[in-house]
Amino acid sequence: MFIKLQKHSEACSVLSTARSHIKNSELVELNYAIAQNNLSRPTEALASLLRCPQLKNSWRLNNAVSVSYKLLNRLDEAIEYLERAIKLAPENAGLHSNLGVLLLRCGDIESADKSLKTALSLDNKNPEILTNYAIFLGQANQIENANAYLRQAISMNPRNLELYRIFGLWNKVSSTNDAFFTEPYRDWE
């Protein structure tokens, strides 16, 4: 509950107590790592996760390890653990999308494209996946195609201002009177 409320320090405190009473709990270790990562303490998260006996068989724990390594800018290890997570949960579109983002960041364009397309084939209604693919296309200078995916993501998540910022950067939009930008906010008035 503390994590959902963005109270990561409190979460760490409660979960530290839980860890001393409940040994080897995947759920406790996972949430402890999430809280540590959100406090920009990925080293502490990794120390906990790498000791967890369930790591070998848990896509969630492997994904959390990947996040910690990414925060430490150790991208090769982040990719390794994300690939382990995918082997354990091959139908998880989010994992494929995250892998695509990491591969793109490492400059492996072909593999990034493949991972992102796999994610889309598994879930083409997820705004985060659509956004990640749009960003990939934008970086490949395929702005028109990128816009199509970004518009789809925006239609599903119209209150995400970051999506409008990306769209504006690509299209050098200067007017906020554009119907594309004002239409989704009518219900806020």
XYZ file of C-alpha atoms in Angstrom:
189
model
C 0.000 0.000 0.000
C 2.838 2.437 0.820
C 4.350 1.876 -2.632
C 1.077 2.729 -4.361
C 0.904 5.882 -2.247
C 4.484 6.788 -3.279
C 5.643 6.474 0.353
C 8.746 4.461 -0.417
C 10.656 5.211 2.802
C 7.737 3.974 4.880
C 7.441 0.926 2.626
C 11.116 0.098 3.146
C 10.702 0.374 6.901
C 7.658 -1.892 7.024
C 9.148 -4.347 4.550
C 12.435 -4.509 6.473
C 10.458 -5.620 9.504
C 8.520 -8.106 7.386
C 11.780 -9.492 5.955
C 13.039 -10.250 9.468
C 9.857 -12.183 10.307
C 8.982 -13.756 6.960
C 12.023 -15.410 5.469
C 12.361 -16.027 1.728
C 9.066 -14.423 0.705
C 9.064 -13.555 -2.987
C 6.373 -10.921 -2.477
C 8.163 -9.213 0.407
C 11.525 -9.209 -1.385
C 9.969 -7.935 -4.604
C 8.186 -5.047 -2.900
C 11.278 -4.220 -0.848
C 13.298 -4.022 -4.075
C 10.663 -1.867 -5.784
C 10.702 0.546 -2.845
C 14.527 0.643 -2.805
C 14.647 1.276 -6.567
C 12.091 4.073 -6.210
C 14.329 5.641 -3.560
C 17.239 5.479 -6.044
C 18.921 2.738 -4.047
C 19.312 -0.007 -6.647
C 22.395 -1.470 -4.957
C 20.331 -2.292 -1.870
C 17.574 -3.707 -4.058
C 20.048 -5.925 -5.908
C 21.597 -7.227 -2.709
C 18.184 -8.366 -1.557
C 17.031 -9.774 -4.890
C 20.168 -11.710 -5.732
C 19.936 -13.565 -2.388
C 16.316 -14.508 -2.955
C 15.986 -18.283 -3.490
C 12.960 -17.830 -5.786
C 14.941 -15.695 -8.260
C 15.634 -18.608 -10.592
C 11.916 -19.321 -11.094
C 10.327 -15.872 -10.842
C 9.895 -13.558 -13.811
C 8.888 -10.756 -11.426
C 12.119 -10.999 -9.437
C 14.227 -11.238 -12.604
C 12.457 -8.157 -13.948
C 13.153 -6.301 -10.692
C 16.839 -7.257 -10.929
C 16.827 -5.906 -14.474
C 15.365 -2.600 -13.284
C 18.050 -2.321 -10.601
C 20.838 -2.954 -13.096
C 19.293 -0.436 -15.496
C 19.275 2.180 -12.720
C 22.976 1.441 -12.177
C 23.517 1.849 -15.938
C 24.715 -1.750 -16.154
C 22.703 -2.426 -19.272
C 24.240 -5.764 -20.271
C 23.195 -7.260 -16.926
C 19.801 -5.561 -17.169
C 19.251 -7.209 -20.549
C 20.454 -10.589 -19.240
C 17.926 -10.611 -16.394
C 15.134 -9.308 -18.581
C 15.813 -12.153 -21.018
C 15.613 -14.576 -18.080
C 12.258 -13.054 -17.118
C 11.019 -13.478 -20.690
C 12.003 -17.162 -20.685
C 9.838 -17.582 -17.583
C 6.917 -15.518 -18.952
C 7.169 -15.464 -22.760
C 3.616 -14.125 -23.189
C 4.275 -11.040 -21.045
C 4.168 -8.169 -23.526
C 5.549 -5.654 -21.035
C 8.755 -7.635 -20.625
C 9.314 -7.714 -24.397
C 8.637 -3.986 -24.565
C 11.105 -3.256 -21.763
C 13.706 -5.397 -23.503
C 13.149 -3.466 -26.724
C 13.739 -0.182 -24.895
C 16.974 -1.473 -23.346
C 18.214 -2.848 -26.657
C 17.444 0.476 -28.333
C 19.380 2.275 -25.626
C 22.325 -0.046 -26.326
C 22.109 0.676 -30.059
C 20.902 -2.780 -31.107
C 18.233 -1.438 -33.457
C 17.349 -4.731 -35.137
C 16.836 -6.623 -31.878
C 14.956 -3.674 -30.367
C 12.589 -3.666 -33.330
C 12.014 -7.404 -32.990
C 11.314 -7.189 -29.240
C 8.958 -4.244 -29.614
C 7.075 -5.939 -32.457
C 6.744 -9.054 -30.296
C 5.327 -6.894 -27.508
C 2.826 -5.346 -29.919
C 1.805 -8.765 -31.241
C 1.051 -9.835 -27.661
C -0.741 -6.629 -26.624
C -1.467 -3.909 -29.155
C -3.799 -2.043 -26.776
C -1.241 -1.187 -24.093
C -0.452 2.568 -24.165
C 3.043 2.048 -22.732
C 3.934 -0.493 -25.424
C 2.482 1.747 -28.132
C 4.516 4.655 -26.769
C 7.723 2.629 -26.650
C 7.234 1.561 -30.257
C 6.411 5.139 -31.261
C 9.640 6.323 -29.641
C 11.550 3.598 -31.473
C 10.017 4.708 -34.772
C 10.682 8.357 -33.967
C 14.329 7.641 -33.296
C 14.432 5.835 -36.635
C 13.121 9.087 -38.155
C 9.826 7.443 -39.139
C 7.833 10.334 -37.701
C 4.589 9.674 -39.565
C 4.445 6.063 -38.365
C 5.555 7.115 -34.888
C 2.746 9.675 -34.756
C 0.168 7.024 -35.599
C 1.249 4.860 -32.646
C 1.574 7.866 -30.362
C -1.904 9.115 -31.281
C -3.267 5.660 -30.464
C -1.502 5.722 -27.071
C -2.827 9.219 -26.393
C -6.385 8.173 -27.267
C -6.101 5.444 -24.607
C -4.393 7.634 -22.031
C -5.397 11.249 -22.812
C -4.240 12.667 -19.484
C -0.622 11.609 -19.904
C 1.038 14.928 -20.661
C 4.362 13.278 -21.477
C 2.798 11.802 -24.616
C 1.801 15.267 -25.816
C 5.302 16.542 -25.107
C 6.810 13.808 -27.276
C 4.303 14.505 -30.026
C 5.060 18.209 -29.848
C 8.815 17.669 -30.026
C 8.504 15.547 -33.131
C 6.094 17.836 -34.873
C 7.369 21.150 -33.536
C 3.830 22.039 -32.556
C 3.631 25.682 -31.616
C -0.091 26.104 -31.043
C -1.929 24.583 -28.120
C -5.148 25.416 -29.947
C -4.662 22.389 -32.164
C -7.794 20.249 -31.780
C -5.598 17.200 -31.231
C -4.306 18.741 -28.009
C -7.505 20.275 -26.668
C -10.056 17.583 -27.519
C -9.070 15.044 -24.810
C -9.267 17.681 -22.073
C -12.878 18.724 -22.610
C -13.996 16.511 -19.733
C -11.685 18.409 -17.360
C -13.570 21.681 -17.785
